[in-house]
Short mmCIF file of N, CA and C in Angstrom, two decimals:
data_model
loop_
_atom_site.label_atom_id
_atom_site.label_comp_id
_atom_site.label_asym_id
_atom_site.label_seq_id
_atom_site.Cartn_x
_atom_site.Cartn_y
_atom_site.Cartn_z
N MET A 125 10.34 -23.98 9.89
CA MET A 125 9.29 -23.02 10.22
C MET A 125 8.82 -22.28 8.97
N GLY A 126 9.66 -22.17 7.95
CA GLY A 126 9.31 -21.43 6.76
C GLY A 126 8.10 -21.98 6.04
N LEU A 127 8.02 -23.30 5.89
CA LEU A 127 6.90 -23.92 5.19
C LEU A 127 5.60 -23.77 6.00
N LEU A 128 5.66 -24.08 7.28
CA LEU A 128 4.47 -23.94 8.12
C LEU A 128 4.00 -22.49 8.18
N LYS A 129 4.95 -21.59 8.25
CA LYS A 129 4.59 -20.17 8.30
C LYS A 129 3.89 -19.74 7.01
N SER A 130 4.38 -20.20 5.86
CA SER A 130 3.77 -19.81 4.60
C SER A 130 2.42 -20.49 4.39
N ILE A 131 2.14 -21.57 5.09
CA ILE A 131 0.84 -22.23 4.98
C ILE A 131 -0.21 -21.52 5.83
N PHE A 132 0.15 -21.14 7.05
CA PHE A 132 -0.85 -20.69 8.01
C PHE A 132 -0.89 -19.20 8.29
N THR A 133 0.15 -18.45 8.00
CA THR A 133 0.14 -17.02 8.36
C THR A 133 -0.19 -16.17 7.16
N TRP A 134 -1.34 -15.55 7.19
CA TRP A 134 -1.78 -14.69 6.10
C TRP A 134 -1.34 -13.25 6.30
N TRP A 135 -1.01 -12.84 7.52
CA TRP A 135 -0.70 -11.44 7.80
C TRP A 135 0.74 -11.09 7.46
N ASP A 136 1.57 -12.05 7.19
CA ASP A 136 2.97 -11.80 6.90
C ASP A 136 3.31 -12.26 5.49
N GLY A 137 2.47 -11.89 4.54
CA GLY A 137 2.66 -12.30 3.16
C GLY A 137 1.58 -13.29 2.75
N ALA A 138 1.56 -13.64 1.51
CA ALA A 138 0.52 -14.53 0.98
C ALA A 138 0.80 -15.98 1.38
N THR A 139 -0.26 -16.73 1.66
CA THR A 139 -0.11 -18.14 1.97
C THR A 139 0.10 -18.93 0.68
N ILE A 140 0.46 -20.19 0.83
CA ILE A 140 0.68 -21.04 -0.35
C ILE A 140 -0.59 -21.15 -1.17
N GLY A 141 -1.74 -21.28 -0.49
CA GLY A 141 -3.02 -21.38 -1.21
C GLY A 141 -3.31 -20.15 -2.04
N THR A 142 -3.02 -18.99 -1.52
CA THR A 142 -3.26 -17.75 -2.27
C THR A 142 -2.35 -17.69 -3.48
N ARG A 143 -1.12 -18.08 -3.32
CA ARG A 143 -0.19 -18.07 -4.45
C ARG A 143 -0.61 -19.06 -5.53
N LEU A 144 -1.05 -20.25 -5.11
CA LEU A 144 -1.51 -21.24 -6.09
C LEU A 144 -2.77 -20.75 -6.80
N PHE A 145 -3.72 -20.18 -6.04
CA PHE A 145 -4.94 -19.65 -6.63
C PHE A 145 -4.61 -18.58 -7.66
N SER A 146 -3.69 -17.69 -7.31
CA SER A 146 -3.34 -16.59 -8.21
C SER A 146 -2.69 -17.09 -9.48
N SER A 147 -1.81 -18.08 -9.36
CA SER A 147 -1.13 -18.58 -10.55
C SER A 147 -2.06 -19.39 -11.45
N ARG A 148 -3.07 -20.04 -10.87
CA ARG A 148 -3.98 -20.87 -11.67
C ARG A 148 -5.17 -20.08 -12.22
N ASN A 149 -5.71 -19.16 -11.42
CA ASN A 149 -6.95 -18.48 -11.79
C ASN A 149 -6.78 -17.04 -12.25
N GLY A 150 -5.58 -16.55 -12.24
CA GLY A 150 -5.36 -15.18 -12.64
C GLY A 150 -4.26 -15.04 -13.67
N THR A 151 -4.25 -13.90 -14.30
CA THR A 151 -3.21 -13.58 -15.27
C THR A 151 -2.30 -12.55 -14.64
N ARG A 152 -1.03 -12.84 -14.63
CA ARG A 152 -0.05 -11.90 -14.07
C ARG A 152 0.00 -10.67 -14.98
N VAL A 153 -0.24 -9.50 -14.39
CA VAL A 153 -0.29 -8.26 -15.15
C VAL A 153 1.02 -7.50 -15.05
N GLY A 154 1.63 -7.53 -13.88
CA GLY A 154 2.88 -6.79 -13.72
C GLY A 154 3.44 -6.91 -12.32
N GLU A 155 4.55 -6.21 -12.11
CA GLU A 155 5.24 -6.19 -10.82
C GLU A 155 5.77 -4.79 -10.60
N ASP A 156 5.71 -4.32 -9.35
CA ASP A 156 6.23 -2.98 -9.06
C ASP A 156 7.66 -3.06 -8.54
N ALA A 157 8.23 -1.91 -8.22
CA ALA A 157 9.63 -1.84 -7.78
C ALA A 157 9.85 -2.53 -6.44
N LEU A 158 8.80 -2.69 -5.62
CA LEU A 158 8.93 -3.34 -4.32
C LEU A 158 8.81 -4.86 -4.41
N GLY A 159 8.50 -5.38 -5.60
CA GLY A 159 8.38 -6.82 -5.77
C GLY A 159 6.96 -7.33 -5.62
N ASN A 160 5.98 -6.46 -5.41
CA ASN A 160 4.58 -6.87 -5.35
C ASN A 160 4.13 -7.30 -6.74
N VAL A 161 3.35 -8.37 -6.82
CA VAL A 161 2.90 -8.90 -8.11
C VAL A 161 1.39 -8.68 -8.22
N TYR A 162 0.95 -8.22 -9.39
CA TYR A 162 -0.45 -7.86 -9.63
C TYR A 162 -1.08 -8.84 -10.61
N PHE A 163 -2.33 -9.23 -10.29
CA PHE A 163 -3.05 -10.21 -11.09
C PHE A 163 -4.42 -9.69 -11.47
N GLU A 164 -4.96 -10.30 -12.53
CA GLU A 164 -6.30 -9.98 -13.00
C GLU A 164 -6.92 -11.29 -13.49
N GLY A 165 -8.18 -11.51 -13.15
CA GLY A 165 -8.85 -12.72 -13.61
C GLY A 165 -10.24 -12.83 -13.03
N GLY A 166 -11.10 -13.52 -13.73
CA GLY A 166 -12.48 -13.67 -13.28
C GLY A 166 -13.22 -12.35 -13.36
N THR A 167 -14.47 -12.35 -12.89
CA THR A 167 -15.25 -11.12 -12.90
C THR A 167 -15.92 -10.92 -11.56
N THR A 168 -16.17 -9.66 -11.22
CA THR A 168 -16.89 -9.33 -10.00
C THR A 168 -18.38 -9.43 -10.28
N THR A 169 -19.20 -9.20 -9.26
CA THR A 169 -20.65 -9.29 -9.44
C THR A 169 -21.19 -8.23 -10.39
N ASP A 170 -20.48 -7.12 -10.54
CA ASP A 170 -20.95 -6.09 -11.47
C ASP A 170 -20.31 -6.22 -12.86
N GLY A 171 -19.60 -7.33 -13.11
CA GLY A 171 -19.09 -7.61 -14.44
C GLY A 171 -17.69 -7.10 -14.74
N ARG A 172 -17.04 -6.43 -13.79
CA ARG A 172 -15.68 -5.95 -14.03
C ARG A 172 -14.67 -7.05 -13.73
N LYS A 173 -13.48 -6.92 -14.31
CA LYS A 173 -12.41 -7.88 -14.04
C LYS A 173 -11.98 -7.77 -12.58
N ARG A 174 -11.74 -8.91 -11.93
CA ARG A 174 -11.26 -8.92 -10.55
C ARG A 174 -9.74 -8.69 -10.57
N ARG A 175 -9.27 -7.81 -9.70
CA ARG A 175 -7.85 -7.47 -9.64
C ARG A 175 -7.35 -7.62 -8.21
N TRP A 176 -6.11 -8.11 -8.04
CA TRP A 176 -5.56 -8.26 -6.71
C TRP A 176 -4.04 -8.20 -6.76
N VAL A 177 -3.47 -8.08 -5.56
CA VAL A 177 -2.02 -7.97 -5.43
C VAL A 177 -1.52 -9.04 -4.46
N ILE A 178 -0.36 -9.60 -4.75
CA ILE A 178 0.34 -10.49 -3.84
C ILE A 178 1.57 -9.70 -3.37
N TYR A 179 1.59 -9.37 -2.08
CA TYR A 179 2.67 -8.54 -1.53
C TYR A 179 3.96 -9.33 -1.42
N ASN A 180 5.05 -8.65 -1.62
CA ASN A 180 6.37 -9.21 -1.39
C ASN A 180 6.76 -8.81 0.03
N GLY A 181 6.44 -9.63 0.98
CA GLY A 181 6.67 -9.30 2.39
C GLY A 181 5.35 -9.13 3.10
N SER A 182 5.33 -8.27 4.10
CA SER A 182 4.12 -8.11 4.92
C SER A 182 2.99 -7.48 4.11
N ASN A 183 1.77 -7.83 4.51
CA ASN A 183 0.57 -7.31 3.85
C ASN A 183 0.30 -5.91 4.38
N ASP A 184 0.73 -4.93 3.64
CA ASP A 184 0.56 -3.54 4.04
C ASP A 184 0.15 -2.74 2.81
N ALA A 185 -1.09 -2.26 2.81
CA ALA A 185 -1.62 -1.57 1.64
C ALA A 185 -0.85 -0.30 1.30
N SER A 186 -0.14 0.28 2.27
CA SER A 186 0.63 1.48 1.96
C SER A 186 1.86 1.16 1.11
N ARG A 187 2.14 -0.12 0.88
CA ARG A 187 3.26 -0.52 0.04
C ARG A 187 2.89 -0.61 -1.43
N VAL A 188 1.63 -0.28 -1.77
CA VAL A 188 1.21 -0.27 -3.17
C VAL A 188 1.41 1.14 -3.72
N PRO A 189 2.23 1.30 -4.77
CA PRO A 189 2.43 2.63 -5.35
C PRO A 189 1.13 3.20 -5.92
N ALA A 190 1.06 4.50 -6.05
CA ALA A 190 -0.16 5.18 -6.50
C ALA A 190 -0.60 4.71 -7.87
N GLU A 191 0.33 4.46 -8.77
CA GLU A 191 -0.03 4.03 -10.13
C GLU A 191 -0.76 2.69 -10.10
N TRP A 192 -0.26 1.77 -9.28
CA TRP A 192 -0.91 0.47 -9.18
C TRP A 192 -2.20 0.56 -8.39
N HIS A 193 -2.28 1.47 -7.44
CA HIS A 193 -3.52 1.66 -6.68
C HIS A 193 -4.66 2.07 -7.60
N THR A 194 -4.40 2.96 -8.54
CA THR A 194 -5.44 3.38 -9.47
C THR A 194 -5.86 2.22 -10.36
N TRP A 195 -4.93 1.38 -10.75
CA TRP A 195 -5.28 0.22 -11.56
C TRP A 195 -6.09 -0.80 -10.75
N LEU A 196 -5.67 -1.06 -9.50
CA LEU A 196 -6.38 -2.03 -8.65
C LEU A 196 -7.83 -1.63 -8.41
N HIS A 197 -8.09 -0.34 -8.27
CA HIS A 197 -9.43 0.16 -7.95
C HIS A 197 -10.22 0.58 -9.18
N HIS A 198 -9.79 0.13 -10.35
CA HIS A 198 -10.50 0.36 -11.61
C HIS A 198 -10.66 1.84 -11.95
N THR A 199 -9.77 2.68 -11.43
CA THR A 199 -9.79 4.09 -11.82
C THR A 199 -9.29 4.22 -13.25
N THR A 200 -8.37 3.35 -13.62
CA THR A 200 -7.85 3.31 -14.98
C THR A 200 -7.62 1.87 -15.39
N ASP A 201 -7.64 1.62 -16.67
CA ASP A 201 -7.32 0.29 -17.18
C ASP A 201 -5.88 0.22 -17.69
N ILE A 202 -5.18 1.33 -17.60
CA ILE A 202 -3.80 1.40 -18.06
C ILE A 202 -2.88 0.93 -16.94
N THR A 203 -2.03 -0.03 -17.22
CA THR A 203 -1.06 -0.47 -16.22
C THR A 203 0.11 0.51 -16.19
N PRO A 204 0.80 0.61 -15.06
CA PRO A 204 1.89 1.59 -14.93
C PRO A 204 3.00 1.45 -15.96
N ASP A 205 3.22 0.26 -16.50
CA ASP A 205 4.27 0.14 -17.51
C ASP A 205 3.88 0.82 -18.82
N GLN A 206 2.60 1.17 -18.99
CA GLN A 206 2.15 1.90 -20.19
C GLN A 206 2.11 3.41 -19.95
N LEU A 207 2.37 3.85 -18.71
CA LEU A 207 2.35 5.28 -18.38
C LEU A 207 3.67 5.93 -18.77
N PRO A 208 3.66 7.25 -18.96
CA PRO A 208 4.93 7.94 -19.20
C PRO A 208 5.81 7.91 -17.96
N ALA A 209 7.07 8.17 -18.14
CA ALA A 209 8.02 8.15 -17.02
C ALA A 209 7.63 9.20 -15.98
N PRO A 210 7.89 8.93 -14.69
CA PRO A 210 7.53 9.92 -13.66
C PRO A 210 8.34 11.21 -13.82
N ARG A 211 7.76 12.29 -13.36
CA ARG A 211 8.45 13.59 -13.42
C ARG A 211 9.63 13.60 -12.46
N THR A 212 10.58 14.48 -12.73
CA THR A 212 11.78 14.53 -11.90
C THR A 212 11.48 15.03 -10.49
N TRP A 213 10.41 15.80 -10.30
CA TRP A 213 10.10 16.35 -9.00
C TRP A 213 9.26 15.40 -8.14
N GLN A 214 8.82 14.28 -8.70
CA GLN A 214 8.01 13.33 -7.93
C GLN A 214 8.90 12.48 -7.03
N LYS A 215 8.46 12.33 -5.77
CA LYS A 215 9.19 11.52 -4.80
C LYS A 215 8.75 10.07 -4.89
N GLN A 216 9.63 9.19 -4.46
CA GLN A 216 9.29 7.78 -4.37
C GLN A 216 8.33 7.58 -3.19
N PRO A 217 7.36 6.67 -3.29
CA PRO A 217 6.44 6.46 -2.17
C PRO A 217 7.14 5.83 -0.99
N LEU A 218 6.64 6.13 0.21
CA LEU A 218 7.18 5.55 1.44
C LEU A 218 6.14 4.64 2.06
N PRO A 219 6.57 3.56 2.69
CA PRO A 219 5.61 2.72 3.39
C PRO A 219 5.13 3.42 4.66
N ASN A 220 4.08 2.89 5.27
CA ASN A 220 3.57 3.43 6.52
C ASN A 220 4.59 3.16 7.61
N LEU A 221 5.13 4.20 8.22
CA LEU A 221 6.21 4.05 9.20
C LEU A 221 5.70 4.05 10.64
N THR A 222 4.40 4.07 10.85
CA THR A 222 3.84 4.07 12.19
C THR A 222 4.28 2.81 12.93
N GLY A 223 4.74 2.99 14.16
CA GLY A 223 5.16 1.86 14.97
C GLY A 223 6.59 1.42 14.73
N THR A 224 7.31 2.11 13.87
CA THR A 224 8.70 1.75 13.61
C THR A 224 9.61 2.82 14.20
N GLU A 225 10.90 2.57 14.16
CA GLU A 225 11.88 3.55 14.65
C GLU A 225 11.87 4.82 13.82
N ALA A 226 11.47 4.73 12.57
CA ALA A 226 11.48 5.89 11.67
C ALA A 226 10.18 6.70 11.71
N ALA A 227 9.25 6.35 12.59
CA ALA A 227 7.97 7.06 12.67
C ALA A 227 8.18 8.50 13.12
N TYR A 228 7.32 9.40 12.64
CA TYR A 228 7.40 10.80 13.03
C TYR A 228 6.94 10.97 14.47
N LEU A 229 7.72 11.69 15.25
CA LEU A 229 7.36 12.00 16.62
C LEU A 229 7.54 13.50 16.82
N PRO A 230 6.48 14.23 17.16
CA PRO A 230 6.64 15.67 17.40
C PRO A 230 7.47 15.91 18.65
N SER A 231 7.92 17.13 18.83
CA SER A 231 8.83 17.44 19.94
C SER A 231 8.21 17.18 21.31
N GLY A 232 6.91 17.25 21.46
CA GLY A 232 6.29 17.02 22.75
C GLY A 232 5.84 15.60 23.00
N ALA A 233 6.18 14.68 22.13
CA ALA A 233 5.74 13.29 22.28
C ALA A 233 6.40 12.64 23.49
N MET A 234 5.67 11.74 24.14
CA MET A 234 6.19 11.06 25.32
C MET A 234 7.45 10.26 24.99
N GLU A 235 7.52 9.72 23.80
CA GLU A 235 8.68 8.93 23.40
C GLU A 235 9.94 9.79 23.24
N ARG A 236 9.75 11.10 23.10
CA ARG A 236 10.90 12.01 22.95
C ARG A 236 11.11 12.83 24.21
N GLY A 237 10.61 12.38 25.33
CA GLY A 237 10.82 13.07 26.60
C GLY A 237 9.59 13.77 27.11
N GLY A 238 8.61 14.04 26.27
CA GLY A 238 7.35 14.62 26.71
C GLY A 238 7.43 16.09 27.09
N VAL A 239 8.50 16.78 26.74
CA VAL A 239 8.64 18.19 27.09
C VAL A 239 8.33 19.02 25.85
N ARG A 240 7.33 19.86 25.96
CA ARG A 240 6.95 20.72 24.84
C ARG A 240 7.63 22.07 24.98
N ALA A 241 7.76 22.75 23.88
CA ALA A 241 8.34 24.09 23.89
C ALA A 241 7.39 25.04 24.62
N ALA A 242 7.94 26.02 25.27
CA ALA A 242 7.13 26.98 26.01
C ALA A 242 6.29 27.81 25.04
N ALA A 243 5.10 28.21 25.50
CA ALA A 243 4.22 29.03 24.66
C ALA A 243 4.87 30.39 24.43
N THR A 244 4.70 30.92 23.24
CA THR A 244 5.34 32.18 22.88
C THR A 244 4.46 33.38 23.17
N GLY A 245 3.19 33.19 23.43
CA GLY A 245 2.30 34.30 23.72
C GLY A 245 1.72 34.94 22.47
N ASP A 246 1.93 34.36 21.31
CA ASP A 246 1.40 34.94 20.08
C ASP A 246 0.00 34.43 19.76
N TYR A 247 -0.57 33.61 20.63
CA TYR A 247 -1.90 33.08 20.40
C TYR A 247 -2.93 33.91 21.14
N GLU A 248 -3.99 34.27 20.44
CA GLU A 248 -5.07 35.01 21.07
C GLU A 248 -6.36 34.24 20.82
N ALA A 249 -7.03 33.84 21.90
CA ALA A 249 -8.24 33.06 21.77
C ALA A 249 -9.35 33.88 21.12
N TRP A 250 -10.18 33.22 20.32
CA TRP A 250 -11.29 33.87 19.64
C TRP A 250 -12.40 34.20 20.63
N SER A 251 -12.99 35.34 20.47
CA SER A 251 -14.10 35.76 21.31
C SER A 251 -15.20 36.29 20.40
N PRO A 252 -16.46 35.93 20.64
CA PRO A 252 -17.53 36.38 19.73
C PRO A 252 -17.83 37.86 19.83
N ASN A 253 -17.34 38.55 20.83
CA ASN A 253 -17.64 40.00 20.99
C ASN A 253 -16.52 40.85 20.49
#
């Protein structure tokens, strides 16, 4: 199933054709900590270099770190390996957790029982008069 899956399923990682196209028509620029590989090659209609990413795993744009996102969208021409080290207070990026067990659920969510905390009475509705 692995070979057939890699040929026909584009939503769960890159297909074989995409990988071959990237290796033949693009120049490998770098790789991030998640294993995503970044390429550059050819030109767009406005004359800029075409840039793309081959995800390591599922195709989820939230898995692209901010540094690589700026490079992909031509905000900067500097690749992250040329940037200074991240500050100590910066957190590591998280993938989109929607639909997973780790997704945020507020206390009144149906998945957590659907019971909201009682109103405290500190809210006063706005009135124009």
